[in-house]
Each structure stands twice: as C-alpha cells, then as structure tokens.
Coordinates of C-alpha atoms (C1' of nucleotides) in Angstrom, one line a residue:
Chain A
X112 CA 21.4 -36.5 -30.6
X113 CA 18.1 -34.9 -29.8
X114 CA 16.6 -34.5 -26.3
X115 CA 13.9 -37.2 -26.3
X116 CA 13.6 -39.0 -23.0
X117 CA 15.4 -42.3 -22.6
X118 CA 12.2 -44.3 -22.5
X119 CA 11.7 -45.4 -26.1
X120 CA 15.4 -45.8 -26.9
X121 CA 15.0 -49.6 -26.9
X122 CA 13.7 -49.5 -30.4
X123 CA 16.7 -47.5 -31.6
X124 CA 19.7 -49.1 -33.1
X125 CA 22.5 -48.5 -30.6
X126 CA 25.3 -48.3 -33.1
X127 CA 24.1 -46.0 -35.9
X128 CA 23.0 -42.4 -35.8
X129 CA 22.3 -39.7 -38.3
X130 CA 23.4 -36.0 -37.8
X131 CA 22.0 -33.1 -39.8
X132 CA 23.9 -30.0 -40.7
X133 CA 21.0 -27.6 -41.3
X134 CA 22.0 -24.4 -43.2
X135 CA 20.0 -21.2 -43.3
X136 CA 20.5 -17.8 -44.8
X137 CA 19.1 -14.5 -43.7
X138 CA 20.1 -12.5 -46.8
X139 CA 23.2 -11.4 -45.0
X140 CA 25.1 -14.5 -43.8
X141 CA 25.0 -18.3 -43.6
X142 CA 23.8 -19.9 -40.4
X143 CA 23.8 -23.4 -39.0
X144 CA 21.2 -24.8 -36.7
X145 CA 22.6 -26.0 -33.3
X146 CA 21.1 -27.6 -30.3
X147 CA 22.4 -27.0 -26.8
X148 CA 22.8 -29.9 -24.3
X149 CA 22.1 -27.5 -21.5
X150 CA 24.8 -29.3 -19.6
X151 CA 26.0 -28.2 -16.2
X152 CA 29.2 -26.9 -17.7
X153 CA 29.8 -23.3 -18.4
X154 CA 28.2 -22.2 -21.6
X155 CA 30.4 -22.8 -24.6
X156 CA 30.3 -24.0 -28.1
X157 CA 31.5 -27.4 -26.9
X158 CA 28.0 -27.8 -25.4
X159 CA 26.4 -27.3 -28.8
X160 CA 25.8 -29.9 -31.5
X161 CA 24.0 -30.4 -34.8
X162 CA 20.8 -32.3 -34.3
X163 CA 20.8 -36.0 -34.8
X164 CA 19.5 -39.2 -33.4
X165 CA 20.0 -43.0 -33.4
X166 CA 18.2 -44.7 -36.2
X167 CA 15.3 -47.1 -36.0
X168 CA 15.9 -50.5 -37.5
X169 CA 12.8 -50.0 -39.7
X170 CA 13.8 -46.8 -41.4
X171 CA 16.5 -46.1 -44.0
X172 CA 19.2 -43.5 -43.4
X173 CA 17.4 -40.7 -45.4
X174 CA 14.2 -41.4 -43.6
X175 CA 16.0 -41.1 -40.3
X176 CA 17.5 -37.7 -41.3
X177 CA 14.0 -36.6 -42.5
X178 CA 12.6 -37.6 -39.1
X179 CA 15.2 -35.6 -37.3
X180 CA 14.5 -32.6 -39.5
X181 CA 10.8 -32.9 -39.1
X182 CA 11.1 -33.0 -35.3
X183 CA 13.0 -29.8 -35.4
X184 CA 11.5 -27.8 -38.1
X185 CA 8.1 -29.3 -38.9
X186 CA 8.9 -28.7 -42.6
X187 CA 8.5 -31.4 -45.2
X188 CA 10.2 -31.5 -48.6
X189 CA 13.5 -30.2 -47.3
X190 CA 16.6 -30.4 -49.5
X191 CA 18.8 -33.1 -48.1
X192 CA 22.0 -34.7 -49.1
X193 CA 24.3 -37.2 -47.5
X194 CA 27.8 -36.0 -46.5
X195 CA 29.2 -39.4 -45.5
X196 CA 29.9 -41.6 -42.5
X197 CA 32.0 -40.7 -39.5
X198 CA 33.2 -43.5 -37.3
X199 CA 36.2 -42.9 -35.2
X200 CA 35.9 -45.2 -32.1
X201 CA 36.4 -42.1 -29.9
X202 CA 34.4 -39.6 -32.0
X203 CA 31.9 -39.1 -29.2
X204 CA 32.8 -39.0 -25.5
X205 CA 36.2 -37.4 -25.8
X206 CA 35.3 -34.5 -23.6
X207 CA 33.6 -34.5 -20.2
X208 CA 30.6 -32.6 -21.5
X209 CA 30.2 -35.1 -24.3
X210 CA 29.9 -38.0 -21.8
X211 CA 27.5 -36.1 -19.6
X212 CA 25.3 -35.4 -22.6
X213 CA 25.4 -39.1 -23.8
X214 CA 24.4 -40.3 -20.4
X215 CA 21.4 -38.0 -20.4
X216 CA 20.1 -39.1 -23.8
X217 CA 21.3 -42.6 -24.5
X218 CA 20.1 -45.9 -23.2
X219 CA 23.7 -47.2 -23.9
X220 CA 26.0 -44.2 -23.5
X221 CA 29.1 -46.3 -23.8
X222 CA 28.1 -47.9 -27.2
X223 CA 30.2 -47.5 -30.3
X224 CA 28.2 -45.2 -32.6
X225 CA 29.0 -44.4 -36.2
X226 CA 27.1 -41.6 -37.6
X227 CA 25.9 -40.8 -41.1
X228 CA 26.0 -37.1 -41.7
X229 CA 23.6 -35.1 -43.9
X230 CA 23.4 -31.5 -44.8
X231 CA 20.2 -29.7 -45.5
X232 CA 19.1 -26.3 -46.8
X233 CA 16.1 -24.5 -45.4
X234 CA 14.3 -21.2 -45.6
X235 CA 15.1 -19.7 -42.3
X236 CA 11.8 -17.8 -41.9
X237 CA 9.9 -21.0 -42.3
X238 CA 11.9 -22.6 -39.6
X239 CA 9.7 -23.2 -36.6
X240 CA 11.4 -24.9 -33.7
X241 CA 9.1 -27.1 -31.8
X242 CA 9.1 -25.7 -28.3
X243 CA 8.2 -29.0 -26.8
X244 CA 11.3 -31.0 -27.7
X245 CA 13.7 -28.2 -28.2
X246 CA 12.6 -25.3 -26.0
X247 CA 15.6 -23.0 -25.4
X248 CA 17.8 -25.6 -26.9
X249 CA 17.8 -24.9 -30.6
X250 CA 19.0 -21.9 -32.5
X251 CA 20.8 -20.5 -35.4
X252 CA 24.5 -19.7 -35.2
X253 CA 26.4 -17.8 -37.9
X254 CA 28.7 -20.4 -39.6
X255 CA 31.6 -18.0 -39.4
X256 CA 31.4 -17.8 -35.7
X257 CA 31.4 -21.5 -35.0
X258 CA 34.9 -22.8 -33.9
X259 CA 34.1 -25.8 -31.8
X260 CA 31.2 -28.2 -31.2
X261 CA 30.4 -31.3 -29.1
X262 CA 31.6 -34.7 -30.3
X263 CA 33.1 -34.6 -33.8
X264 CA 30.4 -32.2 -35.0
X265 CA 32.8 -29.4 -35.9
X266 CA 34.4 -31.8 -38.4
X267 CA 31.0 -32.8 -39.7
X268 CA 30.1 -29.1 -40.1
X269 CA 33.2 -28.4 -42.1
X270 CA 32.6 -31.5 -44.3
X271 CA 29.1 -30.2 -44.9
X272 CA 30.3 -26.8 -45.9
X273 CA 32.9 -28.2 -48.3
X274 CA 30.3 -30.4 -49.9
X275 CA 27.8 -27.4 -50.2
X276 CA 30.6 -25.4 -51.8
X277 CA 31.4 -28.1 -54.3
X278 CA 27.8 -28.7 -55.1
X279 CA 26.6 -25.2 -55.5
X280 CA 29.1 -24.8 -58.3
X281 CA 27.4 -27.4 -60.4
X282 CA 23.8 -27.4 -59.3
X283 CA 21.4 -24.6 -58.4
X284 CA 20.6 -25.9 -55.0
X285 CA 20.9 -22.4 -53.4
X286 CA 17.3 -21.6 -54.1
X287 CA 16.4 -23.8 -51.1
X288 CA 17.9 -21.1 -48.9
X289 CA 16.1 -18.1 -50.4
X290 CA 12.5 -17.0 -50.2
X291 CA 10.3 -18.1 -53.1
X292 CA 10.6 -14.7 -54.6
X293 CA 14.1 -13.3 -54.5
X294 CA 16.3 -10.7 -56.2
X295 CA 19.4 -11.4 -58.2
X296 CA 21.4 -9.4 -55.6
X297 CA 20.1 -11.8 -52.9
X298 CA 21.2 -14.8 -54.9
X299 CA 24.5 -13.1 -55.6
X300 CA 25.1 -12.4 -51.9
X301 CA 24.2 -16.0 -51.1
X302 CA 26.8 -17.4 -53.5
X303 CA 29.4 -15.0 -52.0
X304 CA 28.5 -16.1 -48.5
X305 CA 28.7 -19.8 -49.3
X306 CA 31.9 -19.6 -51.4
X307 CA 33.4 -17.0 -49.0
X308 CA 34.7 -14.8 -51.8
X309 CA 33.6 -11.8 -53.9
X310 CA 32.0 -12.5 -57.3
X311 CA 31.8 -9.9 -60.0
X312 CA 28.2 -8.6 -60.2
X313 CA 27.8 -8.3 -63.9
X314 CA 29.4 -11.7 -64.6
X315 CA 27.3 -13.4 -61.9
X316 CA 24.1 -12.0 -63.4
X317 CA 25.0 -13.0 -66.9
X318 CA 25.9 -16.5 -66.0
X319 CA 22.9 -17.2 -63.8
X320 CA 20.5 -15.7 -66.3
X321 CA 22.0 -17.6 -69.2
X322 CA 21.1 -20.9 -67.5
X323 CA 17.4 -20.0 -68.1
X324 CA 16.3 -21.4 -64.8
X325 CA 14.9 -18.1 -63.4
X326 CA 11.5 -16.7 -64.1
X327 CA 11.3 -12.9 -64.0
X328 CA 8.1 -12.2 -62.1
X329 CA 7.7 -8.6 -63.4
X330 CA 7.3 -7.6 -59.8
X331 CA 9.4 -5.0 -58.0
X332 CA 10.6 -4.7 -54.4
X333 CA 8.6 -2.1 -52.5
X334 CA 9.6 0.2 -49.7
X335 CA 13.3 0.0 -50.3
X336 CA 15.3 3.2 -50.1
X337 CA 16.9 2.7 -53.5
X338 CA 16.1 1.6 -56.9
X339 CA 13.8 -1.4 -56.4
X340 CA 14.9 -4.7 -57.8
X341 CA 13.1 -7.2 -60.0
X342 CA 11.9 -10.3 -58.3
X343 CA 12.6 -13.8 -59.7
X344 CA 11.6 -17.3 -58.9
X345 CA 13.3 -20.6 -59.6
X346 CA 11.9 -22.3 -62.6
X347 CA 12.0 -26.0 -61.9
X348 CA 10.8 -27.2 -65.3
X349 CA 13.6 -25.5 -67.1
X350 CA 16.0 -26.8 -64.6
X351 CA 14.9 -30.3 -65.1
X352 CA 15.4 -29.9 -68.8
X353 CA 18.8 -28.5 -68.3
X354 CA 19.8 -31.3 -65.9
X355 CA 19.0 -33.9 -68.4
X356 CA 21.0 -32.3 -71.1
X357 CA 23.7 -32.1 -68.5
X358 CA 25.7 -29.1 -67.4
X359 CA 29.0 -29.1 -65.7
X360 CA 29.8 -25.8 -64.2
X361 CA 28.4 -22.4 -63.2
X362 CA 32.0 -21.3 -63.5
X363 CA 32.4 -19.5 -60.3
Chain B
X48 CA 31.4 -59.8 -46.3
X49 CA 34.5 -61.9 -46.5
X50 CA 34.7 -65.6 -45.9
X51 CA 36.3 -65.8 -42.4
X52 CA 34.8 -68.4 -40.2
X53 CA 32.0 -67.5 -37.8
X54 CA 34.2 -68.0 -34.7
X55 CA 35.6 -64.6 -34.0
X56 CA 32.5 -62.7 -35.1
X57 CA 31.7 -61.9 -31.5
X58 CA 34.1 -59.0 -31.5
X59 CA 32.6 -57.5 -34.6
X60 CA 29.9 -54.8 -34.4
X61 CA 26.8 -56.6 -35.7
X62 CA 25.3 -53.4 -37.3
X63 CA 28.1 -51.7 -39.3
X64 CA 30.1 -53.1 -42.2
X65 CA 32.5 -51.7 -44.8
X66 CA 32.4 -52.7 -48.4
X67 CA 35.3 -52.0 -50.9
X68 CA 34.9 -51.4 -54.6
X69 CA 38.4 -52.3 -55.8
X70 CA 39.2 -51.1 -59.3
X71 CA 42.0 -52.4 -61.5
X72 CA 43.2 -51.7 -65.0
X73 CA 45.0 -54.0 -67.4
X74 CA 45.9 -51.3 -70.0
X75 CA 42.8 -52.3 -71.9
X76 CA 39.7 -52.1 -69.6
X77 CA 38.6 -51.3 -66.1
X78 CA 38.0 -54.2 -63.7
X79 CA 36.4 -54.6 -60.3
X80 CA 37.4 -57.2 -57.7
X81 CA 34.5 -59.5 -56.8
X82 CA 34.2 -62.4 -54.4
X83 CA 32.0 -65.4 -54.9
X84 CA 29.8 -66.8 -52.1
X85 CA 30.2 -70.3 -53.6
X86 CA 26.5 -70.8 -52.8
X87 CA 24.6 -73.8 -53.8
X88 CA 22.7 -71.7 -56.4
X89 CA 23.5 -71.8 -60.0
X90 CA 26.5 -69.6 -60.8
X91 CA 25.4 -66.1 -61.5
X92 CA 26.4 -62.5 -60.8
X93 CA 23.9 -62.4 -57.9
X94 CA 26.3 -64.8 -56.1
X95 CA 29.2 -62.3 -56.4
X96 CA 29.8 -59.3 -54.1
X97 CA 32.5 -56.7 -53.5
X98 CA 34.6 -57.6 -50.5
X99 CA 33.6 -56.3 -47.1
X100 CA 33.2 -57.2 -43.5
X101 CA 31.6 -56.0 -40.2
X102 CA 33.8 -53.6 -38.4
X103 CA 35.5 -54.0 -35.1
X104 CA 34.6 -51.6 -32.3
X105 CA 38.2 -50.7 -31.9
X106 CA 38.9 -49.5 -35.4
X107 CA 37.7 -46.6 -37.4
X108 CA 36.0 -46.9 -40.7
X109 CA 39.1 -46.3 -42.9
X110 CA 41.0 -48.8 -40.8
X111 CA 38.3 -51.4 -41.4
X112 CA 38.4 -50.8 -45.1
X113 CA 42.2 -51.1 -45.1
X114 CA 41.9 -54.3 -43.2
X115 CA 39.6 -55.8 -45.8
X116 CA 41.9 -54.7 -48.5
X117 CA 44.9 -56.1 -46.8
X118 CA 43.3 -59.5 -46.3
X119 CA 42.5 -59.6 -50.0
X120 CA 45.5 -58.0 -51.6
X121 CA 48.4 -57.9 -49.1
X122 CA 49.2 -54.5 -50.4
X123 CA 49.6 -51.5 -48.1
X124 CA 49.3 -47.9 -49.1
X125 CA 46.4 -48.3 -51.3
X126 CA 44.4 -45.3 -52.6
X127 CA 41.2 -45.4 -50.7
X128 CA 38.2 -43.0 -50.6
X129 CA 34.8 -43.2 -48.9
X130 CA 31.8 -43.4 -51.2
X131 CA 29.2 -43.0 -48.5
X132 CA 26.8 -45.0 -46.3
X133 CA 24.1 -47.4 -47.6
X134 CA 21.4 -48.3 -45.1
X135 CA 18.1 -49.5 -46.5
X136 CA 16.6 -51.9 -44.0
X137 CA 16.3 -54.5 -46.6
X138 CA 19.5 -53.8 -48.4
X139 CA 20.8 -57.3 -47.6
X140 CA 18.7 -60.4 -47.6
X141 CA 16.3 -59.5 -50.4
X142 CA 17.3 -62.6 -52.5
X143 CA 17.4 -66.3 -51.3
X144 CA 21.1 -66.4 -52.2
X145 CA 21.8 -63.3 -50.1
X146 CA 20.2 -64.9 -47.0
X147 CA 22.1 -68.2 -47.6
X148 CA 25.3 -66.3 -47.7
X149 CA 24.6 -64.2 -44.6
X150 CA 23.8 -67.4 -42.7
X151 CA 27.2 -68.8 -43.7
X152 CA 29.2 -65.8 -42.6
X153 CA 27.4 -63.9 -39.9
X154 CA 26.9 -64.7 -36.3
X155 CA 23.6 -62.6 -36.4
X156 CA 22.4 -63.1 -40.0
X157 CA 19.2 -61.3 -39.3
X158 CA 20.8 -58.1 -37.9
X159 CA 20.2 -54.7 -39.5
X160 CA 23.5 -53.8 -41.1
X161 CA 24.3 -50.4 -42.6
X162 CA 27.5 -50.4 -44.7
X163 CA 30.0 -47.7 -45.4
X164 CA 31.3 -48.1 -49.0
X165 CA 34.8 -47.3 -50.2
X166 CA 36.4 -47.4 -53.5
X167 CA 40.0 -48.2 -54.0
X168 CA 42.5 -48.1 -57.0
X169 CA 45.2 -50.8 -57.2
X170 CA 47.8 -51.9 -59.7
X171 CA 46.4 -55.2 -60.9
X172 CA 49.7 -57.0 -61.4
X173 CA 50.6 -56.3 -57.8
X174 CA 47.3 -57.9 -56.8
X175 CA 48.0 -61.1 -55.0
X176 CA 44.9 -62.8 -53.6
X177 CA 45.5 -64.8 -50.5
X178 CA 44.7 -68.3 -51.4
X179 CA 43.9 -69.1 -47.7
X180 CA 40.9 -67.0 -47.2
X181 CA 39.8 -66.4 -50.8
X182 CA 40.9 -69.4 -52.8
X183 CA 38.8 -69.7 -56.0
X184 CA 36.5 -67.0 -54.5
X185 CA 38.1 -63.7 -55.6
X186 CA 38.7 -62.5 -59.1
X187 CA 38.6 -59.5 -61.4
X188 CA 35.5 -58.8 -63.5
X189 CA 35.4 -56.2 -66.3
X190 CA 33.2 -53.4 -65.0
X191 CA 31.3 -53.3 -68.3
X192 CA 30.2 -56.8 -67.9
X193 CA 28.7 -56.5 -64.4
X194 CA 25.0 -56.2 -64.4
X195 CA 23.9 -57.6 -61.0
X196 CA 25.5 -58.4 -57.7
X197 CA 24.5 -59.7 -54.3
X198 CA 22.8 -57.5 -51.7
X199 CA 22.9 -53.8 -52.8
X200 CA 26.4 -54.2 -54.2
X201 CA 25.5 -53.3 -57.7
X202 CA 24.3 -49.9 -56.5
X203 CA 27.5 -49.5 -54.5
X204 CA 29.5 -50.3 -57.6
X205 CA 27.7 -47.7 -59.6
X206 CA 28.1 -45.1 -56.9
X207 CA 31.8 -45.9 -56.8
X208 CA 32.1 -45.5 -60.5
X209 CA 30.4 -42.2 -60.5
X210 CA 32.6 -40.9 -57.8
X211 CA 35.7 -42.1 -59.6
X212 CA 34.6 -40.3 -62.7
X213 CA 33.9 -37.1 -60.9
X214 CA 37.2 -37.3 -59.0
X215 CA 39.5 -38.2 -61.9
X216 CA 38.5 -34.9 -63.6
X217 CA 39.8 -32.8 -60.7
X218 CA 42.6 -35.0 -59.3
X219 CA 45.2 -37.1 -60.9
X220 CA 44.3 -40.3 -58.9
X221 CA 44.5 -42.5 -62.0
X222 CA 48.2 -43.1 -61.5
X223 CA 47.2 -45.6 -58.8
X224 CA 45.9 -47.9 -61.5
X225 CA 49.0 -47.8 -63.7
X226 CA 52.4 -49.3 -63.4
X227 CA 55.0 -46.9 -61.9
X228 CA 56.4 -46.3 -65.4
X229 CA 53.8 -45.7 -68.0
X230 CA 53.3 -44.2 -71.4
X231 CA 51.0 -41.3 -72.2
X232 CA 48.9 -43.6 -74.4
X233 CA 48.3 -45.9 -71.4
X234 CA 47.2 -42.9 -69.3
X235 CA 45.0 -41.7 -72.2
X236 CA 43.4 -45.1 -72.6
X237 CA 42.8 -45.2 -68.8
X238 CA 40.9 -41.9 -68.9
X239 CA 38.9 -43.1 -71.8
X240 CA 37.9 -46.3 -70.0
X241 CA 37.0 -44.6 -66.8
X242 CA 35.0 -41.8 -68.5
X243 CA 33.6 -44.2 -71.1
X244 CA 34.2 -41.8 -74.0
X245 CA 36.9 -40.9 -76.6
X246 CA 39.3 -38.1 -75.8
X247 CA 41.3 -36.3 -78.5
X248 CA 44.9 -37.6 -78.3
X249 CA 46.7 -34.3 -78.9
X250 CA 44.4 -32.3 -76.5
X251 CA 44.8 -35.0 -73.8
X252 CA 48.6 -35.0 -74.0
X253 CA 48.8 -31.2 -73.9
X254 CA 46.5 -30.9 -70.9
X255 CA 48.1 -33.6 -68.9
X256 CA 51.7 -32.4 -69.7
X257 CA 50.8 -28.8 -68.8
X258 CA 50.0 -29.8 -65.3
X259 CA 53.7 -30.6 -64.8
X260 CA 53.0 -33.6 -62.6
X261 CA 54.7 -36.1 -65.0
X262 CA 58.4 -36.8 -65.1
X263 CA 59.7 -37.9 -68.5
X264 CA 62.1 -40.8 -67.7
X265 CA 64.0 -40.5 -71.0
X266 CA 63.4 -44.2 -71.3
X267 CA 61.7 -46.0 -74.2
X268 CA 59.5 -49.0 -74.5
X269 CA 61.4 -52.0 -75.9
X270 CA 60.2 -54.8 -78.0
X271 CA 57.1 -53.1 -79.4
X272 CA 56.3 -53.5 -83.1
X273 CA 56.0 -49.8 -83.6
X274 CA 57.6 -46.6 -82.6
X275 CA 58.5 -47.0 -79.0
X276 CA 56.9 -44.6 -76.5
X277 CA 58.5 -42.5 -73.9
X278 CA 58.0 -43.6 -70.3
X279 CA 56.8 -41.3 -67.6
X280 CA 56.3 -41.4 -63.9
X281 CA 54.0 -39.5 -61.6
X282 CA 55.8 -36.6 -59.9
X283 CA 54.3 -36.4 -56.4
X284 CA 56.3 -33.3 -55.3
X285 CA 55.0 -31.2 -58.2
X286 CA 51.5 -32.6 -57.6
X287 CA 51.6 -31.5 -54.0
X288 CA 52.6 -28.0 -55.0
X289 CA 49.9 -27.9 -57.5
X290 CA 47.2 -29.2 -55.1
X291 CA 48.1 -26.4 -52.6
X292 CA 47.8 -23.7 -55.2
X293 CA 44.5 -25.4 -56.1
X294 CA 43.4 -26.5 -59.5
X295 CA 39.8 -27.2 -60.5
X296 CA 39.6 -29.0 -63.6
X297 CA 41.5 -31.2 -66.1
X298 CA 38.8 -30.1 -68.5
X299 CA 37.8 -33.5 -69.9
Chain C
dG183 C1' 19.6 16.5 -53.8
dC184 C1' 21.6 12.8 -51.6
dA185 C1' 22.5 8.1 -50.3
dA186 C1' 22.0 3.4 -51.6
dA187 C1' 21.6 -0.4 -54.3
dA188 C1' 19.9 -1.8 -59.3
dG189 C1' 21.0 -2.5 -63.6
dT190 C1' 23.8 -2.6 -67.9
dG191 C1' 28.2 -3.9 -72.4
dT192 C1' 32.6 -4.3 -74.2
dT193 C1' 37.1 -5.9 -74.6
dA194 C1' 41.1 -8.8 -74.0
dA195 C1' 43.0 -13.1 -72.4
dC196 C1' 42.4 -17.6 -72.1
dT197 C1' 40.7 -22.3 -72.8
dG198 C1' 38.7 -25.9 -75.3
dT199 C1' 38.1 -28.2 -79.7
dA200 C1' 38.7 -29.9 -84.1
dC201 C1' 41.7 -31.8 -87.2
dA202 C1' 46.1 -34.7 -90.5
dC203 C1' 50.4 -36.0 -91.2
dC204 C1' 55.2 -37.9 -90.5
dC205 C1' 58.1 -41.1 -87.4
dA206 C1' 60.4 -45.2 -85.4
dT207 C1' 60.2 -49.8 -84.8
dG208 C1' 59.5 -55.2 -85.4
dA209 C1' 58.1 -58.5 -88.4
Chain D
dT101 C1' 58.1 -52.5 -97.1
dC102 C1' 54.4 -52.7 -94.4
dA103 C1' 51.6 -52.5 -90.3
dT104 C1' 51.3 -50.4 -85.9
dG105 C1' 50.9 -47.0 -82.6
dG106 C1' 53.9 -42.6 -81.2
dG107 C1' 54.3 -38.1 -81.6
dT108 C1' 53.4 -33.2 -83.1
dG109 C1' 50.9 -27.6 -84.2
dT110 C1' 47.5 -24.4 -85.6
dA111 C1' 43.3 -21.9 -86.2
dC112 C1' 38.6 -21.0 -84.6
dA113 C1' 35.1 -20.7 -81.3
dG114 C1' 33.5 -20.1 -76.8
dT115 C1' 34.2 -18.7 -72.1
dT116 C1' 36.0 -16.1 -68.5
dA117 C1' 37.5 -11.8 -66.3
dA118 C1' 38.1 -7.1 -65.7
dC119 C1' 36.1 -2.9 -65.5
dA120 C1' 32.5 2.3 -64.6
dC121 C1' 28.6 4.7 -65.1
dT122 C1' 23.5 5.7 -65.2
dT123 C1' 18.9 4.7 -63.0
dT124 C1' 15.3 4.6 -59.5
dT125 C1' 13.7 5.0 -55.2
dG126 C1' 13.1 6.8 -50.0
dC127 C1' 14.4 10.2 -47.0

DNA sequence: GCAAAAGTGTTAACTGTACACCCATGA
DNA sequence: TCATGGGTGTACAGTTAACACTTTTGC
C-alpha cells in the first residue's frame, strides 16, 4: 500500500495488490525497505509495511511490482522475483492500526484483497526515495531487527527471505545487492548475512571462483588500513553460458 | 473454471480464481487431470483446462483450492502446494473458445481475473470424478501428450511440472502418487517419469533406503510372472524426524 | 611495529557414479 | 526351461570440509 491520494483509486482493481520485499545490503548487514503509515498510534513496527499497491486492470503482476518499485526507488532494471500469493480473508485489517491505514489509502477499505508478493534486490546506495510520495515514510530496517509488521507483511517478509536463501544457493543473484565493483570478502560477507551462518573463507573463494562468473579487474582497494583487496565484477556472459549448461548448486 | 451453473456466482469474487494442476501416476506414466469445456468447437486440447474456480470472499486461497479438488475427486487430505500467481491482463479470453467458455460459466465474463495456481498429487485409483458436475468432462491426460490448453493453462501446467521436479529432489512427496503399499521399482519408475530421465537402479535404491523413511512390510507381490518384489510403505514418523534435522538433497 | 583484513593449499572424509550378474516366480 | 523383472556390491572420481600462516597496507 503506498500513500497516493484516494482520488485515482477508481482505476485500481479493488481485490488484487502487489507487495514488494525490497532487500538491500550495506556491506555489513541485510536490510529491508519499509514504509510507515504515520498513523496516530504510538510508533511501532506494526505501523510499518513493505511497499505495495492495488494493481491496474491494464498491467500484469510483474508490471505492477515494477511500478511500485519505480515509485519508490526511481531505479529501472531491478532484480525481481515472485514469492507467491497471500490471501487469507483477514490478512489485512486484523489490527486497529491496519484498519486506520486502509481507510486512509483505499477507496474500498473493506474489500477482500489478495496480494501477490515479490522480492527484489537493489544496490542500497543507488536507492533514492522520492520525497514527494514517501517523505519521512520510507526507510531501511535491518532484517534481523524486524519482528512485526502491519497486515500479514511479517509473513511475507519471512517468505521472501526463505526464497532468497533457497535461490542464492543455486543462482548468483547476490550481485544485485553489491556495488558493480566488489571484493570477494564483500561477497563472502553477503552470503553469510543472507544464509545467517559462517562460511569457510578459503572454501567460499574457491567455489565462487571456480564458477568463472567473476572478472578480476586488476584493481585494488585504496585507502584501507590493511592489505588492499582485488576488485571483481560479475561477468554476465560467462554466467549465461553457465546457466545454459545448467548448474545445480553452489554447495553452501 | 468448473462447470457449476451461473446462479450462485454472485458470492464469488470476480477478480481472483484458483486453478489446480492435479497429477496422477498409473505406475507407467504421469497424468494430469483436465476438464473439457464441451464447447461447440472441434475437439482439441485448446478446449481443455485444469480445474479451477473463482474464490469466495470467505475462504482463503488454500481452502478454495481444496474446495475445487473436493468437488472433483471427493478426496480429502490431498497433497497441495501453491505454484504462484498468474495475472496477465489477457491471460484468459485470447482464443474464441476461451471467450465462449467464459460466457458459459462466469457472471462477469469480461472481468480481469488473476489466478493462483496450485499443484496436487493424488492416487489415481482413488480418484472418483463426480458424475453430477463433471460427467464426461473430466479425465486424465498423459502429461507428455499435452501441448496446448485453454487460457494460460499450458503455462500453468509447465510451472507446476517444474516445481514438482524441483521439490521431489528435496522432499519425498512422491508417495502421494503411489498406492500405500508399493515396491521400490514403482518408486524408481515414478522418479524417472517425473524427472524425465533414467536413474541407475542400484544407486536409486541405496539413496532412498538410506533416508530411512521406508518401512519394509515383509510382504511380497503375488501373481507376478517374475521374482516378486518386497512391498514398502512410507514411514511418516521417521520422515518428520528427518525433516527437522534438515536434509537438502536426494541427489538425483 | 602493530593492527587489520587479504590471500593462499593440502588432506581426509564423504558422496556420486558406473557397472554385471544371480534369483524367484509364472507360464 | 524360459522370460521377466527383483535384488545385490565394489571401485574410482569428484566434491566437500576442516584447518593456519604469510602478506600488505595505514596509522
């Protein structure tokens, strides 16, 4: 649910929404982008939600998710994957703050709404919240510190996390969370954050390098108070070749 | 879309349906349950669809899928898993026969409908189509012989197949397609059919037995013109233990 | 020279894969 | 006695997992 005015809600399908779990990474921990209803209730996580909106009858589900992402981040070409549909009759409007929010943003706040959830991976520094529609209302929260959200969004977040964990083991999608140039240690840390467990440094490096999907840029970090690291970039060509041959497992 | 009369469609949500890809196995090949619109067009696969229906606003998505399954099979406790949501604006009504069908079954045949797809595994011999609502209209088709379906149901079938293939490698859900007592050869054949490739007999047996989720019933086949096989059953208790410890891979 | 992270190889255990013959039954 | 599918073990190759020290930089 975004915070557009009620006016043009007539064109929106009252029964179907999309919600986007947008993940970011600051080289230290995993974040999720949340919006705040700014409700009259005391500040709490129950006032926060992942961004989403009702769909237009003229767009498909992916397009609706892309629209929501664009409104928030003004980034195109974002990695996006469907999590699935959530449709409990009482999934929204269980709590008082949910109902207050719905009344503020929905032409038909009582309507039955099923939502199609997506997750998305973005480079946090490129993230540029549009002050107009989301001033003071959008921000990053460390995934580990989120314990509750509005509506059924906590369940959606957990489902997104699980799918990300499953997927990152068999496809190198993590690059979408890193800067274009990154070090193996940063990639290593990213995998540890997503999978929430330690991975052996030497084994990690060997496996990821053996996939031949990284290009060593022969550049070094500068200004770091320790041995500077080599910088790498993701090699999409080699990855496409690899995908066609098919590979099953990074083995983490 | 099932073939109920239009009468009680008012209670149905006009924008959201569920569709069920129901798989069966006859110890020789994999089947999918299709219904026939009985349209005036020449008989073709484009007239067939997987069963589905609009949802009621009082039920959740799983319940809607279970309702569709119950109407068709009168079996409870069916293995059921969500595939995902399909929502192209023109996903239904592309072909003339699609539109004819929609007009026959929908109170609002022009409505935008997104569908939540499920797949389900059933024991074919237990399948008992209800003559009342599906007389002559429901039947099993070998998955390998399906090349086209009404609406976007061919895409949904393929997505269901892919998910089944992914899932059967990491969870022993195949038992839902076999009789309660089965032989290792039958299980072996099932895996080969689903994955569409040959699997080494000795390696298959070793792996599946090492999971300790089968109970040898100390019973033999009777009346077979060859060495009779041991019969096994699925051991749910051991499986639950195993699931909790977590296992990643059957390794096929 | 010290703190901090980068970078590097080897071994042992395990897992997957390939492969061929004898067995029990009904006809 | 023959045809049919059931049932079994081993050896090799590849993969994973565990583990510790040296290097380069900024301060």
